[in-house]
Coordinates of C-alpha atoms and ligand atoms in Angstrom, one line a residue:
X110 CA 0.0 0.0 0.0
X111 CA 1.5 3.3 -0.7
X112 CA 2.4 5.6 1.7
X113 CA 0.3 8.4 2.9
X114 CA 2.0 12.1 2.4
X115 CA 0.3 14.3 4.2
X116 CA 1.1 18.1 3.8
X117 CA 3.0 20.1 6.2
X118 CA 1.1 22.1 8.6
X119 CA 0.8 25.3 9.7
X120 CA 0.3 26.6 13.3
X121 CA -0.9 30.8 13.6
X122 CA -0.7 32.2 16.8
X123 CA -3.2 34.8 17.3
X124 CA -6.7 35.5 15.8
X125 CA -6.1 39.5 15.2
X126 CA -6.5 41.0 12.3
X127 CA -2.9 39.5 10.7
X128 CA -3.7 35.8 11.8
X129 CA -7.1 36.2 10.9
X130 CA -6.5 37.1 7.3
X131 CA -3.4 34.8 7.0
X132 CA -5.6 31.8 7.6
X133 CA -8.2 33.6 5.7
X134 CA -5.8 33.5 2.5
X135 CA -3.8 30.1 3.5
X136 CA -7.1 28.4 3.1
X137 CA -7.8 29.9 -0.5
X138 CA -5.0 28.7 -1.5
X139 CA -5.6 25.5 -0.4
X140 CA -3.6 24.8 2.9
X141 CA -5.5 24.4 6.0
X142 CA -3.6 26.0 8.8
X143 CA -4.8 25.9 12.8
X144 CA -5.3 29.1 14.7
X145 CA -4.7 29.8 18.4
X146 CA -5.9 32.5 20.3
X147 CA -5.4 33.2 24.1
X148 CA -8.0 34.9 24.7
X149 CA -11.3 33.1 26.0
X150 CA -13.8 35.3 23.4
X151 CA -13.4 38.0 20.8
X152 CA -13.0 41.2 22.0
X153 CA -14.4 44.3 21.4
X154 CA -12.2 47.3 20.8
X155 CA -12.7 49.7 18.4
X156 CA -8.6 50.4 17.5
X157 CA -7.5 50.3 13.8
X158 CA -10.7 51.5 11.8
X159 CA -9.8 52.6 8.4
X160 CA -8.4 50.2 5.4
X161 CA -6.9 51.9 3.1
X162 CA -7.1 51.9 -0.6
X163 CA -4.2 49.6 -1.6
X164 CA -6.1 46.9 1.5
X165 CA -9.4 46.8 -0.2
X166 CA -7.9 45.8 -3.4
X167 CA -6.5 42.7 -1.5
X168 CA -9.5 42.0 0.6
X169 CA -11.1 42.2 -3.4
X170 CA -8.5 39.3 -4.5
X171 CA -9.4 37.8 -1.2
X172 CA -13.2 36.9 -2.0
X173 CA -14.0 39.1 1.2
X174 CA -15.0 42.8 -0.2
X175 CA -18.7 42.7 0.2
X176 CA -19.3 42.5 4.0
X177 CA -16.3 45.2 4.3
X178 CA -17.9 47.7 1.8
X179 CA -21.5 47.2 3.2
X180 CA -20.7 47.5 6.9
X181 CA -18.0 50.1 6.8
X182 CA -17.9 53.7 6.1
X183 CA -16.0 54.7 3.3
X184 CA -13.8 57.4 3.9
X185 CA -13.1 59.8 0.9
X186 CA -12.0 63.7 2.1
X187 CA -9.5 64.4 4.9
X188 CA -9.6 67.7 6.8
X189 CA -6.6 69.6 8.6
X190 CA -7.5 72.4 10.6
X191 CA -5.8 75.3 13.0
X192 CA -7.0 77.1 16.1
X193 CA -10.6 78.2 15.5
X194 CA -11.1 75.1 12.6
X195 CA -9.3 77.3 10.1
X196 CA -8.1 75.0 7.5
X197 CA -4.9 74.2 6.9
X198 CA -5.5 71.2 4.6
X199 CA -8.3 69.2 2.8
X200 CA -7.1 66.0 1.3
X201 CA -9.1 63.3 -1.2
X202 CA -8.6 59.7 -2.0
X203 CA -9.9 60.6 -5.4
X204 CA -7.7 59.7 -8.3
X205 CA -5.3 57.5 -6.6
X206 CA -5.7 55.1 -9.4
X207 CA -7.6 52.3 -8.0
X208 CA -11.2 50.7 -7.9
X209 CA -11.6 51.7 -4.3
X210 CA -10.6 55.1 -3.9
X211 CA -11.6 55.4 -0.6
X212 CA -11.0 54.1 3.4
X213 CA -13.4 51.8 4.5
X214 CA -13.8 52.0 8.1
X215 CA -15.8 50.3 10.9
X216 CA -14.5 48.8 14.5
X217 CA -11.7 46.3 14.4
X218 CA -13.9 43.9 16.5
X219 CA -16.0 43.9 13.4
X220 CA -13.0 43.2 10.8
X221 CA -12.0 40.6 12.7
X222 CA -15.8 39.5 13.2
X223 CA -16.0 39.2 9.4
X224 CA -12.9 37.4 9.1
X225 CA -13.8 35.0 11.7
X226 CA -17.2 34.2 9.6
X227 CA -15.6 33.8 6.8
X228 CA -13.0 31.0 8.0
X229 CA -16.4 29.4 10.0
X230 CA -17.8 28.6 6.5
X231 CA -15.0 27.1 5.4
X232 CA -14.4 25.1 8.2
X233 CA -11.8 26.8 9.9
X234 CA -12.1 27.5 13.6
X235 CA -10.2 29.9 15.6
X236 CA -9.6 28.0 19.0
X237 CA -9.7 30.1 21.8
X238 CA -8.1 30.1 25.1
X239 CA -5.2 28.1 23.4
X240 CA -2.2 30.3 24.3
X241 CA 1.7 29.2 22.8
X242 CA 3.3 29.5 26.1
X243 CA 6.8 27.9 23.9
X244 CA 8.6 27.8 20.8
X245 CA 11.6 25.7 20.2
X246 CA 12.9 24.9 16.6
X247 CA 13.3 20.9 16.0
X248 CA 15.2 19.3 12.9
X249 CA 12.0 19.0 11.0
X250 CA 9.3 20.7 12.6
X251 CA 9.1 23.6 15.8
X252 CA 8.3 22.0 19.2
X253 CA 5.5 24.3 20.8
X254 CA 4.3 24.4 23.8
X255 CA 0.5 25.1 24.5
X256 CA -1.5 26.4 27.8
X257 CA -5.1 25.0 26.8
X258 CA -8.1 25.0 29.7
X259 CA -5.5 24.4 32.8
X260 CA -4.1 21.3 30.2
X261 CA -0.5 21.3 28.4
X262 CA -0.3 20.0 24.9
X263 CA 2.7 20.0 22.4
X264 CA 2.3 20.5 18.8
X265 CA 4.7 19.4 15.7
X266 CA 3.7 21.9 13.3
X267 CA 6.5 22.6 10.5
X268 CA 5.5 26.0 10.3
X269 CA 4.5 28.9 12.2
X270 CA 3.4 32.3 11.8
X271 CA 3.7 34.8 14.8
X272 CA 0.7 37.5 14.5
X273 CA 0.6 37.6 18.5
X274 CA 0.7 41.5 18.6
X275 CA 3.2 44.0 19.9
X276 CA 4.3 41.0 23.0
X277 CA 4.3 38.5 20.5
X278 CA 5.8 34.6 21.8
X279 CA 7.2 34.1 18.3
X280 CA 9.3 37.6 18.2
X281 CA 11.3 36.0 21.6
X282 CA 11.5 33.1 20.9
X283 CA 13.8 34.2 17.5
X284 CA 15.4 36.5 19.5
X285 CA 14.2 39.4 17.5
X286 CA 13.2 42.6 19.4
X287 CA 10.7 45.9 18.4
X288 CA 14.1 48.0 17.6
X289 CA 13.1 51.7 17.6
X290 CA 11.4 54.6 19.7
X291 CA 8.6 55.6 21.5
X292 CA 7.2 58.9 20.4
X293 CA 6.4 61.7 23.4
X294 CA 3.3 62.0 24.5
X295 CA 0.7 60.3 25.7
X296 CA -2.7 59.6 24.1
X297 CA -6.4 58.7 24.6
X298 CA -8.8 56.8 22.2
X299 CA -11.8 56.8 22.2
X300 CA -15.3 55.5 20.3
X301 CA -18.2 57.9 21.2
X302 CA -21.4 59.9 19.7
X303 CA -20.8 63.4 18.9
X304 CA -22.8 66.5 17.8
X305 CA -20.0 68.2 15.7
X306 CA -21.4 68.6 12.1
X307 CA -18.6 67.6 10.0
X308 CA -19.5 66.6 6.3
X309 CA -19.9 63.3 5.5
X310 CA -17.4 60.8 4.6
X311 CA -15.0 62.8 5.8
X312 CA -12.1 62.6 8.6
X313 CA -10.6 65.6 10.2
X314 CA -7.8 66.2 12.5
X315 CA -7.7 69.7 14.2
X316 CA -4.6 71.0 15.8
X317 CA -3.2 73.5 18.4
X318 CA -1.5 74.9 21.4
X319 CA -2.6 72.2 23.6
X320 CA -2.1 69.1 21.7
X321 CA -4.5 67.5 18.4
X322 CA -8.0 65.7 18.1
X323 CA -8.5 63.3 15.1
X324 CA -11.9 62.5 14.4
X325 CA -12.3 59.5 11.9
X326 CA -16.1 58.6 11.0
X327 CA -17.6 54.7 12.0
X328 CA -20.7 53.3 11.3
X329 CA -24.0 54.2 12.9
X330 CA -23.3 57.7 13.3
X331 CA -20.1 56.9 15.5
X332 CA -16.8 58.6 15.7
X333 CA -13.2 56.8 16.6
X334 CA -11.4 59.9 18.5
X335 CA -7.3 60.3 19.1
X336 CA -6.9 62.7 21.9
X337 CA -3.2 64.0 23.0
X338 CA -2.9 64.2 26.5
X339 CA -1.4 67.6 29.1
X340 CA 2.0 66.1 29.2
X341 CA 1.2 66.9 33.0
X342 CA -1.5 64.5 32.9
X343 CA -0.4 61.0 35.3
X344 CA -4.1 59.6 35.5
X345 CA -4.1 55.9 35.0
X346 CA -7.9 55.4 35.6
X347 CA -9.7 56.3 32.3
X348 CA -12.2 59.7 32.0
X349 CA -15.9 59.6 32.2
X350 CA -17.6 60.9 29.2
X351 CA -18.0 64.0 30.8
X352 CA -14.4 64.2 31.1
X353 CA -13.3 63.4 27.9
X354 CA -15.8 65.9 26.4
X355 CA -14.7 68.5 28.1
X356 CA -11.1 67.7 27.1
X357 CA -11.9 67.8 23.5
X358 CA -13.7 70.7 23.5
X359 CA -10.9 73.0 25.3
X360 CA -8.7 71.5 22.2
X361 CA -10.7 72.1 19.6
X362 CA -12.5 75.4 21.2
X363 CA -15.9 74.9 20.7
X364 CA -18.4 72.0 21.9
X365 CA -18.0 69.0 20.2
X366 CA -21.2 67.2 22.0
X367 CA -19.3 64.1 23.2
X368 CA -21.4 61.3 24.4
X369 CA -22.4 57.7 24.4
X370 CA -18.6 56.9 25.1
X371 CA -18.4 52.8 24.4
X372 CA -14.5 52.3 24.6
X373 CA -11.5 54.5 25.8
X374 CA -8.1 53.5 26.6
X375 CA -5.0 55.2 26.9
X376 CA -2.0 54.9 24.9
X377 CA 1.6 55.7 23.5
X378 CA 2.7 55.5 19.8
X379 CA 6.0 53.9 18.7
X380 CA 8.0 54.2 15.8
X381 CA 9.5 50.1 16.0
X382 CA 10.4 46.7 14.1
X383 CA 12.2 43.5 14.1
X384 CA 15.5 42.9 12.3
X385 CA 14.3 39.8 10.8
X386 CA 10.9 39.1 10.0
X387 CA 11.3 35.4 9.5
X388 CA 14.2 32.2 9.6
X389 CA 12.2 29.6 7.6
X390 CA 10.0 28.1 9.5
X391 CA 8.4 30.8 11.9
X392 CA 7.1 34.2 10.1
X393 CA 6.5 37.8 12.2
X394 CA 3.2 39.4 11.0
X395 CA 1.3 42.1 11.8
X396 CA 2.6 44.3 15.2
X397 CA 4.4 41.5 16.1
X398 CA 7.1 42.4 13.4
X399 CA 6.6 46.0 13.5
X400 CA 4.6 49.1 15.2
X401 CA 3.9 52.8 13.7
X402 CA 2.0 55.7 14.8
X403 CA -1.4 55.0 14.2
X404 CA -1.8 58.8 13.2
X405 CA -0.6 56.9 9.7
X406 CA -3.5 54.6 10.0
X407 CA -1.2 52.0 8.3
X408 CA -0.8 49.5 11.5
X409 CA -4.1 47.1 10.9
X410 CA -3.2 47.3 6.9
X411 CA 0.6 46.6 7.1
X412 CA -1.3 43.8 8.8
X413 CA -3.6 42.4 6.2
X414 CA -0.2 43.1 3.5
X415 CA 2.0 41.1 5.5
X416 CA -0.8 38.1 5.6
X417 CA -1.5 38.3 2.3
X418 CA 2.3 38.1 1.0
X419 CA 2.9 35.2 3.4
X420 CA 0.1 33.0 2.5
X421 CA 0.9 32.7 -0.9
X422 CA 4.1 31.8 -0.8
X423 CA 3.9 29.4 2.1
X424 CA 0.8 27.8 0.4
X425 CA 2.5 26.9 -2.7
X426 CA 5.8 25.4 -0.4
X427 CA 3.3 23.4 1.4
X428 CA 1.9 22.1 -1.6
X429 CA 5.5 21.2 -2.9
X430 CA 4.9 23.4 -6.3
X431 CA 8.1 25.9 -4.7
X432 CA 11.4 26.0 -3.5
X433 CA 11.2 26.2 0.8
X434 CA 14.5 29.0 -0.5
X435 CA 10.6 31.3 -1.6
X436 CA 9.9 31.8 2.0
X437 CA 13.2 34.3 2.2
X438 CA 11.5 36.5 0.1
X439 CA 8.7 37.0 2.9
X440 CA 11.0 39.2 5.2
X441 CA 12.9 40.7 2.4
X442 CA 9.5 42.2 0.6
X443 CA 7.7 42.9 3.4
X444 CA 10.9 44.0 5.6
X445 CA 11.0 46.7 2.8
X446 CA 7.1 47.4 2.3
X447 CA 6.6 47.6 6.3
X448 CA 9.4 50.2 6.5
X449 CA 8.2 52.1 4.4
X450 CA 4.6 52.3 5.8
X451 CA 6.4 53.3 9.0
X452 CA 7.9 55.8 7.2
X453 CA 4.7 57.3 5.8
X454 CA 3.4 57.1 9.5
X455 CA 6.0 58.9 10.9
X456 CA 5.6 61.5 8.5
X457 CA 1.8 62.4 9.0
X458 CA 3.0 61.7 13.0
X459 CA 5.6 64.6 12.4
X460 CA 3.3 67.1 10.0
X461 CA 1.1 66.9 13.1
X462 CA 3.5 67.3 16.1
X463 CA 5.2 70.0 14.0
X464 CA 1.8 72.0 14.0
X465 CA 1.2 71.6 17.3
X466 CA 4.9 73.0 18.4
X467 CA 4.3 75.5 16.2
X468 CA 0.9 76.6 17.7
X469 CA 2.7 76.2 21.1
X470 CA 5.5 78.5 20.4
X471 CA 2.8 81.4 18.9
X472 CA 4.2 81.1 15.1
X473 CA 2.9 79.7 12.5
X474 CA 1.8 76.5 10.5
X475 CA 4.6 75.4 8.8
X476 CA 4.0 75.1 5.4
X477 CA 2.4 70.9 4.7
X478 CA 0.2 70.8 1.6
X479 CA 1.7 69.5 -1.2
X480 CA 1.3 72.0 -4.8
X481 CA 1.8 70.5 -7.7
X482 CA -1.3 67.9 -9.1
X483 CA 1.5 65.3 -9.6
X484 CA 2.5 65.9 -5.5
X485 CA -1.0 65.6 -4.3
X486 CA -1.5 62.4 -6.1
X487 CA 1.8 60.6 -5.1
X488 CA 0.7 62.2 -1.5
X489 CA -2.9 60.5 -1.5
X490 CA -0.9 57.0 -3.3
X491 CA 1.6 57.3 -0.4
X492 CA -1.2 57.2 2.6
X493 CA -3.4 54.8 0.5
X494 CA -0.4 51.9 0.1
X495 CA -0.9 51.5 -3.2
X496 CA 3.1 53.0 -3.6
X497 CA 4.6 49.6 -2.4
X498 CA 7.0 47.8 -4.4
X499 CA 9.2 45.1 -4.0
X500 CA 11.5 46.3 -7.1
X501 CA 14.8 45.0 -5.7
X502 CA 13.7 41.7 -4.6
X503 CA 15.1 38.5 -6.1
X504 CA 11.3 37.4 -6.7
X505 CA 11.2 40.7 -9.3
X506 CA 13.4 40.6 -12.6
X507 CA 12.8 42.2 -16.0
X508 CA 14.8 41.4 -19.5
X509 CA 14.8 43.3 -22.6
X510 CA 14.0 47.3 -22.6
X511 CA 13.5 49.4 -19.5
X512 CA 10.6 50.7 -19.2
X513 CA 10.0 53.7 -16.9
X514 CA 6.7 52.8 -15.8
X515 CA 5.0 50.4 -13.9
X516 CA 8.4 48.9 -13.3
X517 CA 8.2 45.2 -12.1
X518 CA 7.8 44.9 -8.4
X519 CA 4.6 47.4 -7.9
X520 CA 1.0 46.6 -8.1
X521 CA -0.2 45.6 -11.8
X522 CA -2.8 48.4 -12.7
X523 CA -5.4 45.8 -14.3
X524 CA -5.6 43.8 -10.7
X525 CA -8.8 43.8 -10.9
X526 CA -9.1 41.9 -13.8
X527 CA -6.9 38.7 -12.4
X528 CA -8.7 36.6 -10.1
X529 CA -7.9 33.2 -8.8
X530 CA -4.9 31.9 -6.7
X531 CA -2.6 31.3 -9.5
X532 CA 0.7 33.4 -11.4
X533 CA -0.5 35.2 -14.9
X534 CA 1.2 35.4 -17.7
X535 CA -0.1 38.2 -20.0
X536 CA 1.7 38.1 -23.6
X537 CA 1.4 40.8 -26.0
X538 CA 2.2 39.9 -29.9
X539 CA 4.2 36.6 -30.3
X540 CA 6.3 35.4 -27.8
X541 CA 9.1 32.2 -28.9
X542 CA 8.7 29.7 -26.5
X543 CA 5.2 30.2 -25.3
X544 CA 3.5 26.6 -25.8
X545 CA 6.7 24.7 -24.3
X546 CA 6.1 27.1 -21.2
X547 CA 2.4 26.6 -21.1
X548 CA 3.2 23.1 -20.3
X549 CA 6.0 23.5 -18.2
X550 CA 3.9 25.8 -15.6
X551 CA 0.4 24.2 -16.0
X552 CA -1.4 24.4 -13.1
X553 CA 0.8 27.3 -11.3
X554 CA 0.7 29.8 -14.1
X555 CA -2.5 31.0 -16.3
X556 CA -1.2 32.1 -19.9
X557 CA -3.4 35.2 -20.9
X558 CA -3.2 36.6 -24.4
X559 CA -3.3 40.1 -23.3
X560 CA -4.9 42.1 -26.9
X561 CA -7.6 39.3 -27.4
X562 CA -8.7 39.8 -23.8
X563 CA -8.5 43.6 -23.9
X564 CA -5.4 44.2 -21.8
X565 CA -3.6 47.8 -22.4
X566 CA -0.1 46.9 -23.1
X567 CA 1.0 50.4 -22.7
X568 CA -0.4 50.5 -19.0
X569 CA 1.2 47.2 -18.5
X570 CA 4.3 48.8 -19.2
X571 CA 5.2 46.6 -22.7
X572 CA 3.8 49.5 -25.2
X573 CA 6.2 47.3 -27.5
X574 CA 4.9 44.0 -27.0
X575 CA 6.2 41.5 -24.7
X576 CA 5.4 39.0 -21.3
X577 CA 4.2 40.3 -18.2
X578 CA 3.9 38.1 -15.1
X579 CA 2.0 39.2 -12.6
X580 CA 2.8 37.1 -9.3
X581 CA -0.7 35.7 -7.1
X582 CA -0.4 38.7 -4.9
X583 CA -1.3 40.9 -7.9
X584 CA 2.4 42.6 -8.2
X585 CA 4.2 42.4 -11.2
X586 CA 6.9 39.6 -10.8
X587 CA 9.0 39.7 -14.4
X588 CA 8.8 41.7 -17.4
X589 CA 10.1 40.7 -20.5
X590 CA 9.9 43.1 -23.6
X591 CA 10.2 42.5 -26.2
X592 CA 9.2 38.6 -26.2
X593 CA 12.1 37.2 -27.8
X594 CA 13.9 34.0 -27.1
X595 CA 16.7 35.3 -25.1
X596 CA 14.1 37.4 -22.7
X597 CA 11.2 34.3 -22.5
X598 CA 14.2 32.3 -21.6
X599 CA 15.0 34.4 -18.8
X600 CA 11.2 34.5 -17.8
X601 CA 11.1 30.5 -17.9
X602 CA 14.7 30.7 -15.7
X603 CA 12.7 33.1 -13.0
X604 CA 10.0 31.2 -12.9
X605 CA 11.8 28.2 -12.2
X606 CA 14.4 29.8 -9.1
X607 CA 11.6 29.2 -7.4
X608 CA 8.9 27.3 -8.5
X609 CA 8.6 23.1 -9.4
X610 CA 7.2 22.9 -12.5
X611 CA 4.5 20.6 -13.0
X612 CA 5.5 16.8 -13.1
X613 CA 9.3 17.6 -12.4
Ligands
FAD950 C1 -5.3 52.4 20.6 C2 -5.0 51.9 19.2 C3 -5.4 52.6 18.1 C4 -5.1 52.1 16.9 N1 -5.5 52.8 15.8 C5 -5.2 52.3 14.5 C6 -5.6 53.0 13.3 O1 -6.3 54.0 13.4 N2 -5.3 52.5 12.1 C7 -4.5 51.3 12.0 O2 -4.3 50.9 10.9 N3 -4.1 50.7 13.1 C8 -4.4 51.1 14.4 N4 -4.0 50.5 15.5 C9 -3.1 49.3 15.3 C10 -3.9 48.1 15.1 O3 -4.9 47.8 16.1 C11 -2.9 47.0 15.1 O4 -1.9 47.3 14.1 C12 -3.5 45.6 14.7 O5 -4.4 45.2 15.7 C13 -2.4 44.6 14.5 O6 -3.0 43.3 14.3 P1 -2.2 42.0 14.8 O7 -3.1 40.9 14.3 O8 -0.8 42.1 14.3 O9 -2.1 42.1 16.4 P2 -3.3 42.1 17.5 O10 -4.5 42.8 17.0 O11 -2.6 42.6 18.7 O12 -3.7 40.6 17.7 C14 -2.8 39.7 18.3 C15 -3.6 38.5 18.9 O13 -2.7 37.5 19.3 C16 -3.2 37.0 20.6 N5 -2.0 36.4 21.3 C17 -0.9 37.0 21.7 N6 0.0 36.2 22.3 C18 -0.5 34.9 22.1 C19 -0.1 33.6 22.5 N7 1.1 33.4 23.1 N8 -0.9 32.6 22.2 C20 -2.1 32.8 21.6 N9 -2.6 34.0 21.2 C21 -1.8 35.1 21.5 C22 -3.7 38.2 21.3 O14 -4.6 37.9 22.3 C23 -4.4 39.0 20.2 O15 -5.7 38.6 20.0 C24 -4.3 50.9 16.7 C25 -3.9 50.2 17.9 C26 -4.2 50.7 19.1 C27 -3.8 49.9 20.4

C-alpha cells in the first residue's frame, strides 16, 4: 500500500486581524492552517478602523469585499484644521488610481468578526483560550508548547506564523526585538457619539496649542477619536464621558457634544520593528514584526499586506509546487514594504506634532500641503499603500528594454481583472517559447493573451509588445519586452528559481 504524504502544517498564533486574514488566504490557496488565540472570546475594541485603498484591493482578491464595503464607512475627504477650525488642509482619495478610492472604516472587532465568519464557512475554527506559552525549533518541525483550559499540549507543526501582537511569543522566541522609539506623548482613544457637524465621509484632525484631536467617521453615526494628553497628565484610571468631552472641547475650542462613550483606553505611539521578520519556518506578521504611529493609520493594513504576501508563498511550499528557499522572500518584501509604511506614518505623526509646536511657540503653520497635481496624487498614493513595491527583490526581474513605468515589483494596474490563486502570464504579440512554457507551468501559471482579452499593453508597461507576469499577490513579478527568445528564456529561468514545474 503506498504511503500516505500528508502536507506540512501550519500553526498561527493569534486571531487579530494578521492571523485572521493569514488563515483567511492560506485556506484559499488550499492549505488548512490551525489558529490559536489566548484569549477566551473575541473582544471588542474599536482600535484600527480605516483600510486603506491599496487593503481593499487585497480583501477584493481575497473573496471578502462585500461585507467590508456594506458594513463600513467609506472614507473619501480628509480635513486639517488650525486654532478656530481654520483649514490648513483638505485631502481626497480621489484619483489614486484604483477601484476603491476610498478608506473603508468600521471597529476592528468587526474586521475581525467578518474574518472570523468567513473562516467558519469554510471550516476553519479559531480556538480560543489556546495560548503558545513555547517555541523551540526541531530538525524538521518547531516544538510548541500550548496552555489549553489548565491542560499542556505540544504541537509538531512545520511552520508557524507569529501574528501575537506587539508582545508577540514568536518575536522572543527568534530572538528578534521591536528595535526603535517611542514617540512623546501620551494619548487617549476613544469611540463615542458626537454632535460636531462635519460633512460626511470625511475625517478631520484639528490641531493647536494644547495638543490634536482626530476624528475618523464609523458606522451608525459613530466617531473613533485620538486625543493627546497635558503632558502633565499622570491619571491611569480612564475619563468619564463628561471628562473626555470637556477635554476635546478645550482643544478644539468649541463643543464638540461628546457622548455615548463605548471604549477609551490610553496609549503611546511607537516608531519600532524586528530585524528579521522570518528564519524559515516561523514568520512575524502584523505588530508582532513591526509598530507605527497610528496617526498613519497604516498598522491594521501593514497587517492584512504582511498576511496576504505570506500566505501565498507558504501555500504553494506546502503544496510542494516551490522552493522552501521562496519563504526568504517574505521578510525581504515585506521588511521593505513595512518600512516604508512606518515611514509614511512617521511623516503624517511629524506634520502633526510639528503644527502643534508651532501653535505652542505662537508662530505659525509650517507650510504641509503638497502643490503641484502630480505631489498631491503621489501624497494620496503614499497614505493609501498603493506606492509599495518590492522592485529590488530576487522574486522581481525584468529582461529586454527598461521601461519607466510600472516597473516590475509594484501593483499591476489591471488587478482587478486577475482573479484566482494562481501566477498570470499576460503576452502581448508573439512570444518564442510560449506553448513549451504553457506546459512546463500548467497548473501554477494561467497564460493570458493580453490584446484578445483587452489588456492595455502600454499600462502594463510593454507598449512594445512582450510578457508580463503578474505574481498571485497581484504585483508584477517579471517583465520581459520585447518577447524574444533570449528574454522568455529568462522569464522561464525566473519562474523556475523558485517554482517546481508541473511533473518535475
Ligand atoms: C489604541 C490603538 C489605536 C489604533 N489605531 C489604529 C488605526 O487607526 N489604524 C490602524 O491601521 N491601526 C491602528 N492600530 C493598530 C492596530 O490595532 C494593530 O496594528 C492591529 O491590531 C495589529 O493586528 P495584529 O493581528 O498584528 O495584532 P493584535 O490585533 O494585537 O492581535 C494579536 C492577537 O494575538 C493573541 N496572542 C498574543 N499572544 C498569544 C499567544 N502566546 N498565544 C495565543 N494567542 C496570542 C492576542 O490575544 C491577540 O488577540 C491601533 C492600535 C491601538 C492599540
Amino acid at each position: 500500500m503506498a504511503e500516505r504524504v500528508s502536507m506540512p502544517s501550519v500553526l498561527i498564533v493569534g486571531s487579530g486581524p494578521a492571523g485572521l486574514f493569514a488563515a483567511c488566504e492560506l485556506k484559499r490557496h488550499g492549505v488548512m492552517p490551525r489558529i490559536v488565540e489566548k484569549r477566551l472570546a473575541p473582544h471588542h475594541e474599536t482600535r484600527g478602523t480605516a483600510l486603506q485603498p491599496g487593503v481593499l484591493d487585497i480583501v477584493d482578491r481575497a473573496g471578502l469585499i462585500e461585507p467590508f464595503l456594506k458594513g463600513g464607512v467609506h472614507i473619501k475627504h480628509s480635513q486639517l484644521m488650525g486654532p478656530g477650525m481654520r483649514p490648513i488642509m483638505n485631502a481626497d482619495f480621489g484619483g489614486v488610481g484604483c477601484r476603491y478610492e476610498f478608506q473603508c472604516s468600521q471597529p476592528q472587532w468587526r474586521t475581525e468578526q467578518i474574518l472570523r465568519d468567513h473562516l467558519a464557512a469554510r471550516g476553519v475554527k479559531v480556538e480560543y483560550g489556546a495560548e503558545v506559552t513555547a517555541i523551540e525549533p526541531g530538525p524538521k518541525t518547531l516544538r510548541v508548547t500550548l496552555e489549553v483550559g489548565g491542560r499542556t499540549e505540544v504541537a509538531e507543526p512545520h511552520y508557524l506564523l507569529g501574528a501575537g501582537g506587539a508582545h508577540g511569543i514568536t518575536r522572543h522566541s527568534m530572538n528578534e526585538h521591536l528595535v526603535g522609539e517611542t514617540y512623546g506623548g501620551r494619548y487617549l482613544v476613544a469611540d463615542v457619539k458626537l454632535g460636531l457637524a462635519i460633512p460626511p465621509e470625511t475625517a478631520r484632525v484639528v490641531v493647536g496649542a494644547g495638543g490634536f484631536v482626530l476624528f475618523a467617521p464609523l458606522p451608525d453615526s459613530r466617531w473613533l477619536i485620538f486625543v493627546s494628553r497635558d503632558p502633565a497628565d499622570a491619571r491611569v484610571d480612564p475619563p468619564t464621558a463628561a471628562e473626555l468631552g470637556a477635554s476635546v472641547n478645550a482643544l478644539v475650542g468649541a463643543d464638540v457634544g461628546l457622548s455615548d462613550l463605548r471604549w477609551v483606553s490610553y496609549f503611546r505611539m511607537h516608531r519600532r520593528e524586528a530585524e528579521r521578520l522570518g528564519d524559515g519556518r516561523r514568520f512575524l506578521l502584523g505588530d508582532a514584526g513591526h509598530m507605527s504611529s497610528p496617526l498613519g493609520g497604516e498598522g491594521i493594513n501593514a497587517a492584512f499586506m504582511d498576511a496576504a504576501d505570506i500566505a501565498w508563498k507558504l501555500a504553494l511550499v506546502v503544496r510542494g509546487a516551490a522552493k522552501p528557499s521562496l519563504l526568504e522572500s517574505y521578510a525581504i518584501e515585506r521588511g521593505m514594504a513595512d518600512r516604508h509604511a512606518l515611514d509614511v506614518s512617521n511623516d503624517i505623526h511629524g506634520h502633526i506634532t510639528a503644527l502643534v509646536a508651532a501653535y505652542r511657540g505662537g508662530g505659525d503653520a509650517p507650510k504641509l500641503a503638497p502643490s503641484t497635481a502630480d505631489e498631491i496624487v503621489s501624497a494620496a498614493r503614499r497614505r493609501s499603500m498603493l506606492d509599495v513595491s518590492y522592485a529590488g527583490s530576487p522574486l522581481v526581474g525584468q529582461a529586454g528594454a527598461t521601461v519607466a513605468a510600472p516597473e516590475p515589483g509594484v501593483r499591476f494596474p489591471d488587478i482587478h481583472r486577475l482573479t484566482g490563486e494562481r501566477h498570470h502570464l499576460i503576452v502581448f504579440g508573439a512570444a518564442p517559447g510560449l506553448e513549451k512554457m504553457r506546459a512546463r507551468w500548467d497548473g501554477l501559471v494561467t497564460m493570458i493573451d493580453g490584446s484578445a482579452e483587452g489588456f492595455d499593453a502600454a499600462k502594463a508597461g510593454a507598449p512594445g509588445g512582450g510578457a508580463v507576469l503578474v505574481r498571485p499577490d497581484g504585483f508584477i513579478g517579471f517583465r520581459a519586452a520585447p518577447a524574444d527568445t533570449t528574454t522568455m528564456a529568462a522569464l522561464d529561468a525566473h519562474l523556475a528559481s523558485y517554482l517546481i514545474p508541473a511533473g518535475a
